[in-house]
């Protein structure tokens, strides 16, 4: 660690470009946990300098997502803090000042090349099979001449000067020593012609200004890090620790993308995943518990996590494993009352208010997501539509089915105590006494009262359905055969 006496400060710096990507949640979780573990602080900064990609309202989506996931921040545009503003668009003149400082120091230059010139340059480079790069034609302009053109109102950007043939290296807290030759690093634009800084200038200025000690971000930023290291050097600022996290991947190992996976935190929420389960699952992305545990809470993660245990290979975000985790949380990790509360937004409008505590114990084990509650319990409160064929099934006959139903109706009518166990005993004894095939008999009964071939335990279901509904359904089924 480079600054042992300083408070550890980590951050996420999302760009408000629409939905909250699951990768942002992943970064937030690890940055937050690392800060917590070290009694530090976790900060949110909004990097909204790319006006073309800006989507109104997406900042709130990020805050809502983090709140839902239970990942709190100590500073940010919503809660303020000692380093305001936490939204880059509110500080444009400051970035300009820093860019001009670099020009004065000889580390940056004005560039007047138009979009057309740059396009042409790129085309020619591609024709020569070169990697596209800025050919530095404005780097040779004298500062006096450049300033004259700026004063005359010519459109410009500010680019950083990247040295030739220099190996730029850093000790990555996850990857070990990384080196990149400056010859593959472009003279990066720092200030755009619209007066906004680029990501590269903004991120360095703000990480320094906000006293960020550890930059934990996705591996897609590794190639940008040499630019950032140069900027820290040019400004004379102390380097933070860099830790490049692996990227989440689809099962085919491609980068987790909209096409192959659901990538928005909001959609997992809407589909009925529990925030605890999603968070727990994200903990296992590229990191493993020292005791190889799969299921643990956030406090345990904070206690056990370390950068050393983070792998460099991209973890696969596997929806089946998340489903398993979610089911596990629904079944075992939350109390019945908590699940009842979480289920509320997922109940269909016609779901009877007092039904949930009765049916939940019957279907809880079969819920993969909270949203499943609707379909799994539908037959308890909506009318069922039956056809003769459904009741007869493959192995029975119409005569037998009618007989099963007639006899069952008689038995159920006589029931005085509407409870699963005594009813089951009565019906099973009758079935055995008559020498009927148990499988066929109970299947007829199940289909008649629920409309389905798979249900929770039949007599528990019948108990919850109540006498009136059960009798009505049995009679309706019977009527199909007269
Ligand atoms: N604004 C960048 C993003 O959208 C932040 C990258 C970083 O963490 O440095 O992901």
GROMACS .gro file of C-alpha atoms and ligand atoms in nm:
model
  492
    1UNK     CA    1   0.000   0.000   0.000
    2UNK     CA    2   0.140   0.336  -0.103
    3UNK     CA    3  -0.019   0.566   0.155
    4UNK     CA    4  -0.035   0.370   0.474
    5UNK     CA    5  -0.141   0.661   0.691
    6UNK     CA    6  -0.408   0.796   0.464
    7UNK     CA    7  -0.769   0.695   0.493
    8UNK     CA    8  -0.854   0.444   0.225
    9UNK     CA    9  -1.090   0.602  -0.026
   10UNK     CA   10  -1.244   0.417  -0.315
   11UNK     CA   11  -1.501   0.520  -0.571
   12UNK     CA   12  -1.711   0.426  -0.863
   13UNK     CA   13  -1.732   0.680  -1.140
   14UNK     CA   14  -2.026   0.577  -1.354
   15UNK     CA   15  -2.132   0.760  -1.664
   16UNK     CA   16  -2.507   0.825  -1.676
   17UNK     CA   17  -2.577   0.655  -2.005
   18UNK     CA   18  -2.906   0.479  -1.936
   19UNK     CA   19  -2.952   0.165  -1.736
   20UNK     CA   20  -2.738   0.063  -1.441
   21UNK     CA   21  -2.516  -0.214  -1.573
   22UNK     CA   22  -2.464  -0.512  -1.350
   23UNK     CA   23  -2.090  -0.444  -1.392
   24UNK     CA   24  -2.138  -0.110  -1.214
   25UNK     CA   25  -2.303  -0.291  -0.924
   26UNK     CA   26  -2.014  -0.538  -0.921
   27UNK     CA   27  -1.755  -0.259  -0.909
   28UNK     CA   28  -1.952  -0.075  -0.642
   29UNK     CA   29  -1.972  -0.387  -0.427
   30UNK     CA   30  -1.599  -0.453  -0.430
   31UNK     CA   31  -1.503  -0.087  -0.390
   32UNK     CA   32  -1.746  -0.050  -0.102
   33UNK     CA   33  -1.636  -0.370   0.070
   34UNK     CA   34  -1.268  -0.284   0.035
   35UNK     CA   35  -1.323   0.062   0.181
   36UNK     CA   36  -1.534  -0.078   0.466
   37UNK     CA   37  -1.282  -0.344   0.546
   38UNK     CA   38  -1.016  -0.078   0.584
   39UNK     CA   39  -1.234   0.166   0.776
   40UNK     CA   40  -1.231   0.386   0.470
   41UNK     CA   41  -1.482   0.566   0.254
   42UNK     CA   42  -1.662   0.480  -0.064
   43UNK     CA   43  -1.756   0.763  -0.298
   44UNK     CA   44  -1.972   0.806  -0.604
   45UNK     CA   45  -1.875   1.047  -0.875
   46UNK     CA   46  -2.083   1.099  -1.184
   47UNK     CA   47  -1.876   1.124  -1.500
   48UNK     CA   48  -2.119   1.297  -1.730
   49UNK     CA   49  -1.882   1.463  -1.974
   50UNK     CA   50  -1.979   1.260  -2.276
   51UNK     CA   51  -2.282   1.458  -2.379
   52UNK     CA   52  -2.362   1.233  -2.672
   53UNK     CA   53  -2.414   0.933  -2.446
   54UNK     CA   54  -2.583   1.123  -2.164
   55UNK     CA   55  -2.929   0.998  -2.071
   56UNK     CA   56  -3.146   1.210  -1.846
   57UNK     CA   57  -3.254   1.033  -1.530
   58UNK     CA   58  -2.993   0.759  -1.537
   59UNK     CA   59  -2.809   0.903  -1.239
   60UNK     CA   60  -3.114   0.836  -1.025
   61UNK     CA   61  -3.132   0.483  -1.164
   62UNK     CA   62  -2.779   0.426  -1.032
   63UNK     CA   63  -2.860   0.562  -0.686
   64UNK     CA   64  -3.178   0.356  -0.669
   65UNK     CA   65  -2.991   0.044  -0.777
   66UNK     CA   66  -2.721   0.090  -0.514
   67UNK     CA   67  -2.977   0.160  -0.247
   68UNK     CA   68  -3.169  -0.153  -0.338
   69UNK     CA   69  -2.849  -0.357  -0.327
   70UNK     CA   70  -2.761  -0.213   0.012
   71UNK     CA   71  -2.433  -0.055  -0.097
   72UNK     CA   72  -2.413   0.286   0.072
   73UNK     CA   73  -2.174   0.568  -0.017
   74UNK     CA   74  -2.039   0.841   0.207
   75UNK     CA   75  -1.999   1.112  -0.057
   76UNK     CA   76  -2.165   1.174  -0.388
   77UNK     CA   77  -2.379   1.418  -0.588
   78UNK     CA   78  -2.688   1.319  -0.389
   79UNK     CA   79  -2.538   1.339  -0.040
   80UNK     CA   80  -2.264   1.599  -0.096
   81UNK     CA   81  -1.930   1.588   0.081
   82UNK     CA   82  -1.608   1.787   0.119
   83UNK     CA   83  -1.510   1.758  -0.248
   84UNK     CA   84  -1.810   1.903  -0.429
   85UNK     CA   85  -1.903   1.889  -0.705
   86UNK     CA   86  -1.932   1.515  -0.750
   87UNK     CA   87  -2.077   1.562  -1.096
   88UNK     CA   88  -1.816   1.652  -1.354
   89UNK     CA   89  -2.036   1.870  -1.571
   90UNK     CA   90  -2.059   2.116  -1.281
   91UNK     CA   91  -1.689   2.190  -1.284
   92UNK     CA   92  -1.597   2.254  -1.645
   93UNK     CA   93  -1.379   2.561  -1.590
   94UNK     CA   94  -1.163   2.366  -1.345
   95UNK     CA   95  -1.070   2.100  -1.600
   96UNK     CA   96  -0.989   2.369  -1.854
   97UNK     CA   97  -0.757   2.531  -1.603
   98UNK     CA   98  -0.577   2.201  -1.545
   99UNK     CA   99  -0.545   2.137  -1.919
  100UNK     CA  100  -0.400   2.484  -1.969
  101UNK     CA  101  -0.158   2.423  -1.685
  102UNK     CA  102  -0.025   2.124  -1.878
  103UNK     CA  103   0.014   2.339  -2.189
  104UNK     CA  104   0.216   2.592  -1.989
  105UNK     CA  105   0.433   2.312  -1.853
  106UNK     CA  106   0.490   2.177  -2.204
  107UNK     CA  107   0.301   1.851  -2.142
  108UNK     CA  108   0.005   1.925  -2.365
  109UNK     CA  109  -0.074   2.113  -2.685
  110UNK     CA  110  -0.354   2.268  -2.882
  111UNK     CA  111  -0.472   2.065  -3.177
  112UNK     CA  112  -0.677   2.221  -3.456
  113UNK     CA  113  -0.732   1.916  -3.673
  114UNK     CA  114  -1.090   1.892  -3.796
  115UNK     CA  115  -1.302   1.579  -3.786
  116UNK     CA  116  -1.250   1.546  -4.162
  117UNK     CA  117  -0.872   1.569  -4.126
  118UNK     CA  118  -0.876   1.303  -3.856
  119UNK     CA  119  -1.099   1.078  -4.066
  120UNK     CA  120  -0.867   1.108  -4.361
  121UNK     CA  121  -0.566   1.041  -4.136
  122UNK     CA  122  -0.730   0.726  -4.004
  123UNK     CA  123  -0.818   0.602  -4.351
  124UNK     CA  124  -0.462   0.645  -4.474
  125UNK     CA  125  -0.324   0.469  -4.168
  126UNK     CA  126  -0.563   0.182  -4.219
  127UNK     CA  127  -0.458   0.159  -4.584
  128UNK     CA  128  -0.098   0.132  -4.465
  129UNK     CA  129  -0.210  -0.133  -4.214
  130UNK     CA  130  -0.111   0.088  -3.923
  131UNK     CA  131  -0.306   0.114  -3.601
  132UNK     CA  132  -0.510   0.435  -3.610
  133UNK     CA  133  -0.344   0.708  -3.407
  134UNK     CA  134  -0.306   1.082  -3.406
  135UNK     CA  135   0.003   1.165  -3.612
  136UNK     CA  136   0.095   1.458  -3.389
  137UNK     CA  137   0.094   1.716  -3.665
  138UNK     CA  138  -0.019   1.992  -3.427
  139UNK     CA  139   0.237   1.895  -3.163
  140UNK     CA  140   0.504   2.082  -3.361
  141UNK     CA  141   0.316   2.413  -3.369
  142UNK     CA  142   0.477   2.680  -3.156
  143UNK     CA  143   0.280   2.779  -2.851
  144UNK     CA  144   0.263   3.141  -2.973
  145UNK     CA  145   0.116   3.039  -3.305
  146UNK     CA  146  -0.129   2.802  -3.140
  147UNK     CA  147  -0.245   3.069  -2.896
  148UNK     CA  148  -0.297   3.314  -3.179
  149UNK     CA  149  -0.523   3.065  -3.352
  150UNK     CA  150  -0.712   3.001  -3.029
  151UNK     CA  151  -0.756   3.376  -2.974
  152UNK     CA  152  -0.880   3.412  -3.330
  153UNK     CA  153  -1.163   3.176  -3.239
  154UNK     CA  154  -1.045   2.865  -3.419
  155UNK     CA  155  -1.192   2.537  -3.288
  156UNK     CA  156  -0.943   2.330  -3.092
  157UNK     CA  157  -0.891   2.040  -2.858
  158UNK     CA  158  -0.609   1.997  -2.608
  159UNK     CA  159  -0.399   1.683  -2.637
  160UNK     CA  160  -0.147   1.539  -2.395
  161UNK     CA  161   0.209   1.477  -2.506
  162UNK     CA  162   0.301   1.114  -2.474
  163UNK     CA  163   0.675   1.043  -2.463
  164UNK     CA  164   0.839   0.807  -2.714
  165UNK     CA  165   0.981   0.467  -2.629
  166UNK     CA  166   0.907   0.471  -2.260
  167UNK     CA  167   0.793   0.172  -2.066
  168UNK     CA  168   0.515   0.281  -1.835
  169UNK     CA  169   0.455   0.036  -1.557
  170UNK     CA  170   0.262   0.000  -1.234
  171UNK     CA  171   0.210  -0.257  -0.963
  172UNK     CA  172  -0.149  -0.352  -1.008
  173UNK     CA  173  -0.298  -0.475  -0.681
  174UNK     CA  174  -0.478  -0.755  -0.864
  175UNK     CA  175  -0.257  -0.825  -1.167
  176UNK     CA  176   0.092  -0.766  -1.034
  177UNK     CA  177   0.337  -0.561  -1.238
  178UNK     CA  178   0.194  -0.437  -1.567
  179UNK     CA  179   0.395  -0.258  -1.834
  180UNK     CA  180   0.285  -0.082  -2.148
  181UNK     CA  181   0.516   0.084  -2.398
  182UNK     CA  182   0.432   0.448  -2.459
  183UNK     CA  183   0.472   0.391  -2.833
  184UNK     CA  184   0.127   0.232  -2.838
  185UNK     CA  185  -0.026   0.519  -2.643
  186UNK     CA  186  -0.194   0.793  -2.845
  187UNK     CA  187  -0.161   1.167  -2.779
  188UNK     CA  188  -0.491   1.156  -2.597
  189UNK     CA  189  -0.740   1.441  -2.621
  190UNK     CA  190  -0.784   1.592  -2.275
  191UNK     CA  191  -1.022   1.880  -2.352
  192UNK     CA  192  -1.278   1.850  -2.627
  193UNK     CA  193  -1.385   2.132  -2.853
  194UNK     CA  194  -1.721   2.149  -2.671
  195UNK     CA  195  -1.539   2.263  -2.357
  196UNK     CA  196  -1.587   1.931  -2.178
  197UNK     CA  197  -1.291   1.731  -2.051
  198UNK     CA  198  -1.248   1.378  -2.179
  199UNK     CA  199  -1.276   1.087  -1.941
  200UNK     CA  200  -0.896   1.074  -1.906
  201UNK     CA  201  -0.849   1.428  -1.781
  202UNK     CA  202  -1.164   1.421  -1.571
  203UNK     CA  203  -1.085   1.094  -1.400
  204UNK     CA  204  -0.730   1.191  -1.303
  205UNK     CA  205  -0.821   1.539  -1.183
  206UNK     CA  206  -1.111   1.413  -0.977
  207UNK     CA  207  -0.947   1.104  -0.834
  208UNK     CA  208  -0.668   1.331  -0.715
  209UNK     CA  209  -0.901   1.605  -0.594
  210UNK     CA  210  -1.119   1.356  -0.410
  211UNK     CA  211  -0.815   1.188  -0.253
  212UNK     CA  212  -0.894   0.848  -0.395
  213UNK     CA  213  -0.630   0.605  -0.274
  214UNK     CA  214  -0.737   0.291  -0.461
  215UNK     CA  215  -0.876   0.287  -0.811
  216UNK     CA  216  -1.058  -0.041  -0.851
  217UNK     CA  217  -1.215  -0.056  -1.192
  218UNK     CA  218  -1.277  -0.294  -1.478
  219UNK     CA  219  -0.995  -0.440  -1.682
  220UNK     CA  220  -1.117  -0.257  -1.991
  221UNK     CA  221  -0.940   0.049  -1.850
  222UNK     CA  222  -0.593  -0.109  -1.836
  223UNK     CA  223  -0.488   0.045  -2.167
  224UNK     CA  224  -0.591   0.388  -2.036
  225UNK     CA  225  -0.383   0.360  -1.721
  226UNK     CA  226  -0.048   0.465  -1.883
  227UNK     CA  227  -0.217   0.789  -1.991
  228UNK     CA  228  -0.337   0.844  -1.639
  229UNK     CA  229   0.002   0.765  -1.488
  230UNK     CA  230   0.161   1.021  -1.720
  231UNK     CA  231  -0.095   1.281  -1.616
  232UNK     CA  232  -0.027   1.218  -1.246
  233UNK     CA  233   0.341   1.267  -1.324
  234UNK     CA  234   0.283   1.584  -1.528
  235UNK     CA  235   0.075   1.735  -1.252
  236UNK     CA  236   0.321   1.623  -0.986
  237UNK     CA  237   0.054   1.425  -0.798
  238UNK     CA  238   0.096   1.111  -0.595
  239UNK     CA  239  -0.015   0.796  -0.774
  240UNK     CA  240  -0.307   0.599  -0.633
  241UNK     CA  241  -0.304   0.220  -0.624
  242UNK     CA  242  -0.456   0.068  -0.936
  243UNK     CA  243  -0.650  -0.258  -0.915
  244UNK     CA  244  -0.805  -0.378  -1.237
  245UNK     CA  245  -1.093  -0.613  -1.175
  246UNK     CA  246  -1.185  -0.891  -1.416
  247UNK     CA  247  -1.475  -0.832  -1.650
  248UNK     CA  248  -1.800  -1.022  -1.610
  249UNK     CA  249  -1.855  -1.263  -1.897
  250UNK     CA  250  -2.139  -1.444  -2.069
  251UNK     CA  251  -2.131  -1.826  -2.053
  252UNK     CA  252  -1.954  -1.825  -2.391
  253UNK     CA  253  -1.682  -1.606  -2.233
  254UNK     CA  254  -1.772  -1.299  -2.435
  255UNK     CA  255  -1.805  -0.972  -2.247
  256UNK     CA  256  -2.134  -0.963  -2.059
  257UNK     CA  257  -2.362  -0.784  -2.294
  258UNK     CA  258  -2.723  -0.702  -2.352
  259UNK     CA  259  -2.755  -0.948  -2.635
  260UNK     CA  260  -2.670  -1.256  -2.432
  261UNK     CA  261  -2.762  -1.169  -2.078
  262UNK     CA  262  -2.975  -0.932  -1.884
  263UNK     CA  263  -2.734  -0.658  -1.788
  264UNK     CA  264  -2.943  -0.408  -1.601
  265UNK     CA  265  -2.974  -0.419  -1.223
  266UNK     CA  266  -3.328  -0.287  -1.254
  267UNK     CA  267  -3.439  -0.582  -1.464
  268UNK     CA  268  -3.313  -0.832  -1.204
  269UNK     CA  269  -3.508  -0.640  -0.946
  270UNK     CA  270  -3.821  -0.642  -1.159
  271UNK     CA  271  -3.786  -1.011  -1.229
  272UNK     CA  272  -3.800  -1.086  -0.859
  273UNK     CA  273  -3.441  -1.147  -0.760
  274UNK     CA  274  -3.361  -1.065  -0.400
  275UNK     CA  275  -3.099  -0.795  -0.362
  276UNK     CA  276  -2.921  -1.011  -0.102
  277UNK     CA  277  -2.896  -1.301  -0.345
  278UNK     CA  278  -2.776  -1.090  -0.638
  279UNK     CA  279  -2.522  -0.920  -0.414
  280UNK     CA  280  -2.402  -1.251  -0.273
  281UNK     CA  281  -2.371  -1.389  -0.624
  282UNK     CA  282  -2.167  -1.087  -0.735
  283UNK     CA  283  -1.927  -1.145  -0.442
  284UNK     CA  284  -1.839  -1.474  -0.605
  285UNK     CA  285  -1.749  -1.318  -0.936
  286UNK     CA  286  -1.373  -1.352  -0.953
  287UNK     CA  287  -1.342  -1.384  -0.578
  288UNK     CA  288  -1.379  -1.689  -0.360
  289UNK     CA  289  -1.443  -1.723   0.010
  290UNK     CA  290  -1.136  -1.854   0.196
  291UNK     CA  291  -1.350  -2.142   0.325
  292UNK     CA  292  -1.503  -2.197  -0.018
  293UNK     CA  293  -1.845  -2.089   0.108
  294UNK     CA  294  -2.105  -1.985  -0.147
  295UNK     CA  295  -2.364  -1.829   0.076
  296UNK     CA  296  -2.266  -1.548   0.310
  297UNK     CA  297  -2.385  -1.200   0.396
  298UNK     CA  298  -2.230  -0.863   0.322
  299UNK     CA  299  -2.059  -0.831   0.660
  300UNK     CA  300  -1.888  -1.160   0.610
  301UNK     CA  301  -1.777  -1.054   0.265
  302UNK     CA  302  -1.632  -0.735   0.406
  303UNK     CA  303  -1.449  -0.929   0.674
  304UNK     CA  304  -1.311  -1.191   0.439
  305UNK     CA  305  -1.245  -1.008   0.113
  306UNK     CA  306  -0.897  -0.914   0.000
  307UNK     CA  307  -0.760  -0.798  -0.332
  308UNK     CA  308  -0.518  -1.090  -0.335
  309UNK     CA  309  -0.802  -1.336  -0.370
  310UNK     CA  310  -0.941  -1.167  -0.681
  311UNK     CA  311  -0.863  -1.358  -0.998
  312UNK     CA  312  -0.771  -1.206  -1.328
  313UNK     CA  313  -0.975  -1.438  -1.548
  314UNK     CA  314  -1.320  -1.309  -1.628
  315UNK     CA  315  -1.585  -1.477  -1.413
  316UNK     CA  316  -1.891  -1.615  -1.587
  317UNK     CA  317  -2.221  -1.465  -1.487
  318UNK     CA  318  -2.436  -1.775  -1.496
  319UNK     CA  319  -2.806  -1.716  -1.460
  320UNK     CA  320  -2.863  -2.074  -1.344
  321UNK     CA  321  -2.629  -2.024  -1.051
  322UNK     CA  322  -2.795  -1.695  -0.969
  323UNK     CA  323  -3.132  -1.872  -0.980
  324UNK     CA  324  -3.002  -2.132  -0.740
  325UNK     CA  325  -2.875  -1.860  -0.509
  326UNK     CA  326  -3.204  -1.672  -0.527
  327UNK     CA  327  -3.407  -1.984  -0.449
  328UNK     CA  328  -3.176  -2.059  -0.159
  329UNK     CA  329  -3.230  -1.712  -0.014
  330UNK     CA  330  -3.606  -1.740  -0.057
  331UNK     CA  331  -3.613  -2.085   0.105
  332UNK     CA  332  -3.361  -2.048   0.382
  333UNK     CA  333  -3.206  -1.710   0.434
  334UNK     CA  334  -3.504  -1.483   0.492
  335UNK     CA  335  -3.787  -1.526   0.740
  336UNK     CA  336  -4.139  -1.601   0.623
  337UNK     CA  337  -4.245  -1.251   0.721
  338UNK     CA  338  -3.962  -1.096   0.522
  339UNK     CA  339  -4.053  -1.300   0.215
  340UNK     CA  340  -4.417  -1.198   0.253
  341UNK     CA  341  -4.308  -0.836   0.255
  342UNK     CA  342  -4.080  -0.877  -0.048
  343UNK     CA  343  -4.355  -1.056  -0.238
  344UNK     CA  344  -4.603  -0.770  -0.210
  345UNK     CA  345  -4.501  -0.588  -0.531
  346UNK     CA  346  -4.520  -0.916  -0.722
  347UNK     CA  347  -4.873  -1.016  -0.625
  348UNK     CA  348  -5.128  -0.993  -0.905
  349UNK     CA  349  -5.400  -0.734  -0.850
  350UNK     CA  350  -5.667  -0.998  -0.787
  351UNK     CA  351  -5.459  -1.189  -0.533
  352UNK     CA  352  -5.668  -1.219  -0.213
  353UNK     CA  353  -5.508  -1.030   0.073
  354UNK     CA  354  -5.518  -1.301   0.338
  355UNK     CA  355  -5.415  -1.589   0.110
  356UNK     CA  356  -5.039  -1.535   0.111
  357UNK     CA  357  -4.951  -1.660   0.462
  358UNK     CA  358  -5.151  -1.975   0.388
  359UNK     CA  359  -5.005  -2.058   0.047
  360UNK     CA  360  -4.650  -1.939   0.095
  361UNK     CA  361  -4.542  -2.236   0.309
  362UNK     CA  362  -4.676  -2.461   0.031
  363UNK     CA  363  -4.494  -2.296  -0.260
  364UNK     CA  364  -4.191  -2.136  -0.099
  365UNK     CA  365  -3.957  -2.418  -0.198
  366UNK     CA  366  -4.057  -2.383  -0.559
  367UNK     CA  367  -4.003  -2.009  -0.593
  368UNK     CA  368  -3.695  -1.932  -0.800
  369UNK     CA  369  -3.778  -1.565  -0.815
  370UNK     CA  370  -4.040  -1.365  -0.629
  371UNK     CA  371  -4.226  -1.318  -0.954
  372UNK     CA  372  -4.301  -1.690  -0.970
  373UNK     CA  373  -4.559  -1.643  -0.697
  374UNK     CA  374  -4.826  -1.539  -0.950
  375UNK     CA  375  -4.816  -1.850  -1.166
  376UNK     CA  376  -4.749  -2.096  -0.886
  377UNK     CA  377  -5.051  -1.993  -0.686
  378UNK     CA  378  -5.293  -1.887  -0.958
  379UNK     CA  379  -5.530  -2.182  -0.914
  380UNK     CA  380  -5.587  -2.091  -0.549
  381UNK     CA  381  -5.775  -1.774  -0.633
  382UNK     CA  382  -5.870  -1.782  -1.001
  383UNK     CA  383  -6.125  -2.008  -1.166
  384UNK     CA  384  -5.980  -2.308  -1.337
  385UNK     CA  385  -6.086  -2.431  -1.678
  386UNK     CA  386  -6.097  -2.808  -1.719
  387UNK     CA  387  -6.139  -3.037  -2.015
  388UNK     CA  388  -6.235  -3.401  -1.999
  389UNK     CA  389  -5.904  -3.513  -2.146
  390UNK     CA  390  -5.708  -3.337  -1.874
  391UNK     CA  391  -5.887  -3.544  -1.614
  392UNK     CA  392  -5.863  -3.876  -1.789
  393UNK     CA  393  -5.494  -3.852  -1.856
  394UNK     CA  394  -5.306  -4.129  -2.035
  395UNK     CA  395  -5.373  -4.428  -1.817
  396UNK     CA  396  -5.735  -4.388  -1.706
  397UNK     CA  397  -6.080  -4.407  -1.862
  398UNK     CA  398  -6.383  -4.179  -1.850
  399UNK     CA  399  -6.576  -4.433  -1.642
  400UNK     CA  400  -6.304  -4.463  -1.385
  401UNK     CA  401  -6.262  -4.087  -1.359
  402UNK     CA  402  -6.634  -4.042  -1.304
  403UNK     CA  403  -6.629  -4.309  -1.037
  404UNK     CA  404  -6.328  -4.149  -0.863
  405UNK     CA  405  -6.499  -3.812  -0.863
  406UNK     CA  406  -6.840  -3.938  -0.744
  407UNK     CA  407  -6.692  -4.130  -0.454
  408UNK     CA  408  -6.456  -3.848  -0.358
  409UNK     CA  409  -6.740  -3.597  -0.353
  410UNK     CA  410  -6.927  -3.818  -0.108
  411UNK     CA  411  -6.625  -3.847   0.119
  412UNK     CA  412  -6.540  -3.476   0.110
  413UNK     CA  413  -6.900  -3.381   0.178
  414UNK     CA  414  -6.892  -3.583   0.495
  415UNK     CA  415  -6.572  -3.418   0.621
  416UNK     CA  416  -6.632  -3.218   0.937
  417UNK     CA  417  -6.276  -3.110   1.014
  418UNK     CA  418  -6.126  -2.958   0.696
  419UNK     CA  419  -5.765  -3.054   0.767
  420UNK     CA  420  -5.507  -3.211   0.537
  421UNK     CA  421  -5.408  -3.517   0.737
  422UNK     CA  422  -5.747  -3.663   0.832
  423UNK     CA  423  -5.878  -3.596   0.480
  424UNK     CA  424  -5.581  -3.767   0.325
  425UNK     CA  425  -5.631  -4.073   0.547
  426UNK     CA  426  -5.998  -4.100   0.456
  427UNK     CA  427  -5.935  -4.067   0.083
  428UNK     CA  428  -5.639  -4.303   0.079
  429UNK     CA  429  -5.826  -4.566   0.277
  430UNK     CA  430  -6.115  -4.544   0.034
  431UNK     CA  431  -5.883  -4.578  -0.265
  432UNK     CA  432  -5.713  -4.882  -0.114
  433UNK     CA  433  -6.040  -5.042  -0.004
  434UNK     CA  434  -6.174  -5.013  -0.357
  435UNK     CA  435  -5.851  -5.147  -0.500
  436UNK     CA  436  -5.798  -4.845  -0.722
  437UNK     CA  437  -5.465  -4.744  -0.862
  438UNK     CA  438  -5.342  -4.478  -0.620
  439UNK     CA  439  -5.145  -4.286  -0.883
  440UNK     CA  440  -5.441  -4.260  -1.119
  441UNK     CA  441  -5.688  -4.176  -0.844
  442UNK     CA  442  -5.485  -3.898  -0.683
  443UNK     CA  443  -5.394  -3.752  -1.019
  444UNK     CA  444  -5.763  -3.722  -1.107
  445UNK     CA  445  -5.827  -3.555  -0.775
  446UNK     CA  446  -5.533  -3.319  -0.818
  447UNK     CA  447  -5.633  -3.213  -1.167
  448UNK     CA  448  -5.998  -3.173  -1.067
  449UNK     CA  449  -5.928  -2.935  -0.780
  450UNK     CA  450  -5.630  -2.743  -0.919
  451UNK     CA  451  -5.638  -2.782  -1.298
  452UNK     CA  452  -5.275  -2.890  -1.285
  453UNK     CA  453  -5.070  -3.205  -1.277
  454UNK     CA  454  -4.803  -3.058  -1.051
  455UNK     CA  455  -4.898  -2.875  -0.735
  456UNK     CA  456  -4.784  -2.844  -0.377
  457UNK     CA  457  -4.881  -3.145  -0.157
  458UNK     CA  458  -5.238  -3.223  -0.257
  459UNK     CA  459  -5.415  -3.230   0.077
  460UNK     CA  460  -5.237  -2.920   0.207
  461UNK     CA  461  -5.360  -2.754  -0.107
  462UNK     CA  462  -5.715  -2.880  -0.054
  463UNK     CA  463  -5.708  -2.754   0.305
  464UNK     CA  464  -5.614  -2.405   0.185
  465UNK     CA  465  -5.868  -2.412  -0.099
  466UNK     CA  466  -6.140  -2.473   0.159
  467UNK     CA  467  -6.449  -2.685   0.143
  468UNK     CA  468  -6.658  -2.457  -0.073
  469UNK     CA  469  -6.407  -2.421  -0.356
  470UNK     CA  470  -6.304  -2.784  -0.342
  471UNK     CA  471  -6.662  -2.906  -0.366
  472UNK     CA  472  -6.741  -2.662  -0.643
  473UNK     CA  473  -6.446  -2.780  -0.849
  474UNK     CA  474  -6.514  -3.149  -0.790
  475UNK     CA  475  -6.875  -3.101  -0.899
  476UNK     CA  476  -6.770  -2.905  -1.206
  477UNK     CA  477  -6.529  -3.182  -1.301
  478UNK     CA  478  -6.795  -3.445  -1.243
  479UNK     CA  479  -7.042  -3.254  -1.459
  480UNK     CA  480  -6.809  -3.301  -1.757
  481UNK     CA  481  -6.890  -3.673  -1.747
  482UNK     CA  482  -7.269  -3.667  -1.731
  483LIG     N1  483  -1.661   0.678  -1.625
  483LIG     C1  484  -1.596   0.552  -1.635
  483LIG     C2  485  -1.704   0.449  -1.661
  483LIG     O1  486  -1.804   0.485  -1.713
  483LIG     C3  487  -1.518   0.523  -1.509
  483LIG     C4  488  -1.400   0.434  -1.528
  483LIG     C5  489  -1.312   0.435  -1.405
  483LIG     O2  490  -1.355   0.378  -1.304
  483LIG     O3  491  -1.206   0.494  -1.409
  483LIG     O4  492  -1.694   0.333  -1.633
   0.00000   0.00000   0.00000
